[in-house]
Amino acid sequence: MTQTPKTEPMTRSQLLVAMAVTALVLMVIAKGWSYLLSVQIVPLRWQVDHFAIGIGLGVGVALLSTLVYEYWEAYREAAKEYLEMVLKPLNLVDLIWLGLLPGMSEELLFRGVAIPGLGMNMVALIVSSVVFGALHMASIKHIPYTIWATIVGLLLGSVTLATGNLLPAIVAHVFTNSLSGLLWKLRHPQLSS
């Protein structure tokens, strides 16, 4: 029986470059989709109340994720492996990039372009959320993490549909990624670089 060789974990530099390249690719896809199919992008408008909604949603998702982590063993196993792969090489200051790069690019594509491009309705919300969840599946073992990411996509898409503004979803995503990364780093100092 042959054993599958284990791949080497990414270095900090490799991970940061991968995040930046992924963000760039997602933004190009979003802008291309918008341009080629004349999709009206959900506007990004500064509004204090929408910013506050984003912060509240971001804190809520991060805290709920912590509860799900504690009580759903399959999710805990999948999240631990996925988050260790992504977070272990990063320094605390890198958590800013972990928030900003995916938070802005994924929200532009999945909430800003996909939802209006698919009809700005419940079908668009569900389809964009399922694809968003699938983007977070690094392997078949990560299905519970993918389910969680799909649920988060539904929440982010719902707030986008409710407000007609991309700001709350971006703020929530940036805040969730950064706060979840910080909580993971604090909980697992022995796994941090």
Short mmCIF file of C-alpha atoms in Angstrom, two decimals:
data_model
loop_
_atom_site.label_atom_id
_atom_site.label_comp_id
_atom_site.label_asym_id
_atom_site.label_seq_id
_atom_site.Cartn_x
_atom_site.Cartn_y
_atom_site.Cartn_z
CA MET A 1 0.00 0.00 0.00
CA THR A 2 1.45 3.35 -0.98
CA GLN A 3 1.14 6.27 1.32
CA THR A 4 0.10 9.66 0.02
CA PRO A 5 2.99 12.06 0.56
CA LYS A 6 2.19 14.87 2.94
CA THR A 7 2.57 18.29 1.39
CA GLU A 8 4.75 20.83 3.12
CA PRO A 9 2.87 23.63 4.85
CA MET A 10 3.07 27.05 3.25
CA THR A 11 5.47 29.61 4.62
CA ARG A 12 4.27 33.00 5.81
CA SER A 13 5.39 34.65 2.55
CA GLN A 14 3.76 31.98 0.40
CA LEU A 15 0.49 32.30 2.30
CA LEU A 16 0.42 36.10 2.08
CA VAL A 17 1.18 35.96 -1.66
CA ALA A 18 -1.53 33.29 -2.13
CA MET A 19 -4.06 35.49 -0.30
CA ALA A 20 -3.12 38.52 -2.40
CA VAL A 21 -3.23 36.61 -5.70
CA THR A 22 -6.56 34.99 -4.77
CA ALA A 23 -8.00 38.40 -3.86
CA LEU A 24 -6.80 39.84 -7.16
CA VAL A 25 -8.25 36.93 -9.16
CA LEU A 26 -11.63 37.21 -7.38
CA MET A 27 -11.72 40.97 -8.01
CA VAL A 28 -10.89 40.49 -11.71
CA ILE A 29 -13.65 37.85 -11.99
CA ALA A 30 -16.10 40.21 -10.25
CA LYS A 31 -15.23 43.18 -12.45
CA GLY A 32 -15.23 41.01 -15.60
CA TRP A 33 -18.63 39.52 -14.75
CA SER A 34 -20.01 42.96 -14.01
CA TYR A 35 -18.62 44.45 -17.23
CA LEU A 36 -19.32 41.59 -19.66
CA LEU A 37 -22.85 40.88 -18.43
CA SER A 38 -23.73 44.46 -17.46
CA VAL A 39 -24.35 43.52 -13.82
CA GLN A 40 -25.05 46.48 -11.56
CA ILE A 41 -22.71 45.98 -8.56
CA VAL A 42 -24.32 46.38 -5.14
CA PRO A 43 -23.16 49.85 -4.06
CA LEU A 44 -20.61 50.39 -1.31
CA ARG A 45 -21.82 53.41 0.67
CA TRP A 46 -20.52 54.75 3.95
CA GLN A 47 -23.31 54.77 6.51
CA VAL A 48 -22.61 54.67 10.25
CA ASP A 49 -25.59 52.40 10.97
CA HIS A 50 -24.53 49.94 8.25
CA PHE A 51 -20.97 49.97 9.60
CA ALA A 52 -22.37 49.17 13.06
CA ILE A 53 -24.48 46.35 11.60
CA GLY A 54 -21.31 44.94 10.02
CA ILE A 55 -19.39 45.09 13.32
CA GLY A 56 -22.28 43.46 15.15
CA LEU A 57 -22.62 40.71 12.55
CA GLY A 58 -18.85 40.16 12.52
CA VAL A 59 -18.71 39.78 16.30
CA GLY A 60 -21.79 37.55 16.24
CA VAL A 61 -20.36 35.25 13.56
CA ALA A 62 -16.99 35.00 15.34
CA LEU A 63 -18.65 34.18 18.67
CA LEU A 64 -21.10 31.74 17.09
CA SER A 65 -18.19 30.08 15.30
CA THR A 66 -16.50 29.62 18.69
CA LEU A 67 -19.64 27.90 20.04
CA VAL A 68 -19.97 25.71 16.95
CA TYR A 69 -16.27 24.82 17.35
CA GLU A 70 -16.85 23.75 20.96
CA TYR A 71 -19.99 21.66 20.39
CA TRP A 72 -19.75 20.18 16.86
CA GLU A 73 -16.88 17.72 16.79
CA ALA A 74 -16.80 17.23 13.01
CA TYR A 75 -16.64 21.00 12.53
CA ARG A 76 -13.93 21.30 15.17
CA GLU A 77 -11.78 18.69 13.39
CA ALA A 78 -12.26 20.32 9.98
CA ALA A 79 -11.81 23.87 11.28
CA LYS A 80 -8.72 22.95 13.29
CA GLU A 81 -7.00 21.48 10.25
CA TYR A 82 -8.10 24.29 7.92
CA LEU A 83 -7.28 27.10 10.36
CA GLU A 84 -3.95 25.57 11.31
CA MET A 85 -3.04 25.43 7.61
CA VAL A 86 -4.03 29.08 7.10
CA LEU A 87 -3.19 30.70 10.45
CA LYS A 88 -0.11 28.88 11.75
CA PRO A 89 2.39 30.64 9.44
CA LEU A 90 0.91 34.11 10.01
CA ASN A 91 2.06 36.71 12.54
CA LEU A 92 -0.48 38.71 14.53
CA VAL A 93 -0.05 41.74 12.25
CA ASP A 94 -0.87 39.53 9.25
CA LEU A 95 -4.40 39.08 10.61
CA ILE A 96 -5.12 42.52 9.14
CA TRP A 97 -4.45 41.05 5.67
CA LEU A 98 -6.43 37.93 6.57
CA GLY A 99 -9.37 40.25 7.15
CA LEU A 100 -8.93 42.77 4.35
CA LEU A 101 -7.93 40.66 1.34
CA PRO A 102 -10.61 37.95 1.49
CA GLY A 103 -13.14 40.28 3.12
CA MET A 104 -13.07 42.81 0.31
CA SER A 105 -12.55 40.51 -2.69
CA GLU A 106 -14.96 37.75 -1.65
CA GLU A 107 -17.68 40.25 -0.77
CA LEU A 108 -17.26 42.09 -4.07
CA LEU A 109 -17.65 38.83 -6.00
CA PHE A 110 -20.19 36.85 -3.98
CA ARG A 111 -22.40 39.61 -2.55
CA GLY A 112 -21.57 42.59 -4.77
CA VAL A 113 -21.76 40.90 -8.20
CA ALA A 114 -23.09 37.33 -7.88
CA ILE A 115 -26.28 38.21 -6.00
CA PRO A 116 -27.40 40.93 -8.44
CA GLY A 117 -26.03 38.93 -11.38
CA LEU A 118 -28.19 35.96 -10.40
CA GLY A 119 -31.33 38.00 -9.79
CA MET A 120 -31.07 39.77 -6.40
CA ASN A 121 -33.43 37.21 -4.84
CA MET A 122 -33.44 34.11 -2.62
CA VAL A 123 -32.15 31.85 -5.40
CA ALA A 124 -29.23 34.24 -5.94
CA LEU A 125 -28.59 34.30 -2.18
CA ILE A 126 -28.54 30.51 -1.92
CA VAL A 127 -26.45 29.88 -5.06
CA SER A 128 -23.86 32.54 -4.17
CA SER A 129 -23.64 31.21 -0.59
CA VAL A 130 -23.15 27.60 -1.67
CA VAL A 131 -20.39 28.60 -4.10
CA PHE A 132 -18.84 30.79 -1.37
CA GLY A 133 -18.90 27.80 1.00
CA ALA A 134 -17.34 25.55 -1.64
CA LEU A 135 -14.48 28.04 -2.04
CA HIS A 136 -13.57 27.25 1.59
CA MET A 137 -13.26 23.49 1.04
CA ALA A 138 -9.57 22.63 0.85
CA SER A 139 -10.35 18.88 0.89
CA ILE A 140 -13.26 16.47 1.34
CA LYS A 141 -12.44 16.39 5.08
CA HIS A 142 -13.46 20.04 5.30
CA ILE A 143 -17.17 19.52 4.51
CA PRO A 144 -18.29 20.68 8.00
CA TYR A 145 -16.19 23.85 7.57
CA THR A 146 -17.73 24.30 4.12
CA ILE A 147 -21.22 24.01 5.61
CA TRP A 148 -20.33 26.69 8.17
CA ALA A 149 -18.90 28.97 5.44
CA THR A 150 -22.14 28.50 3.47
CA ILE A 151 -24.18 29.57 6.51
CA VAL A 152 -21.94 32.61 6.94
CA GLY A 153 -22.45 33.36 3.23
CA LEU A 154 -26.21 33.26 3.78
CA LEU A 155 -25.88 35.74 6.66
CA LEU A 156 -23.63 38.09 4.68
CA GLY A 157 -25.88 37.87 1.64
CA SER A 158 -28.99 38.48 3.74
CA VAL A 159 -27.54 41.66 5.22
CA THR A 160 -26.58 42.79 1.71
CA LEU A 161 -30.10 42.18 0.41
CA ALA A 162 -31.65 43.88 3.45
CA THR A 163 -29.49 47.02 3.29
CA GLY A 164 -28.75 47.29 -0.44
CA ASN A 165 -25.22 48.16 0.64
CA LEU A 166 -22.02 46.11 0.45
CA LEU A 167 -20.52 47.88 3.49
CA PRO A 168 -22.05 45.72 6.27
CA ALA A 169 -20.99 42.45 4.61
CA ILE A 170 -17.43 43.70 3.99
CA VAL A 171 -17.08 45.00 7.55
CA ALA A 172 -18.53 41.78 8.99
CA HIS A 173 -16.25 39.59 6.85
CA VAL A 174 -13.10 41.59 7.64
CA PHE A 175 -13.96 41.68 11.33
CA THR A 176 -14.90 37.96 11.47
CA ASN A 177 -11.71 36.82 9.75
CA SER A 178 -9.44 39.04 11.85
CA LEU A 179 -11.19 38.32 15.17
CA SER A 180 -11.47 34.57 14.51
CA GLY A 181 -7.80 34.50 13.55
CA LEU A 182 -6.84 36.36 16.73
CA LEU A 183 -8.96 34.06 18.92
CA TRP A 184 -7.41 30.99 17.26
CA LYS A 185 -3.88 32.35 17.75
CA LEU A 186 -4.60 33.06 21.43
CA ARG A 187 -6.14 29.59 21.94
CA HIS A 188 -3.29 27.78 20.18
CA PRO A 189 -0.07 29.69 20.98
CA GLN A 190 1.95 26.47 20.63
CA LEU A 191 0.85 26.24 16.97
CA SER A 192 1.71 29.83 16.10
CA SER A 193 4.89 30.62 14.23
#
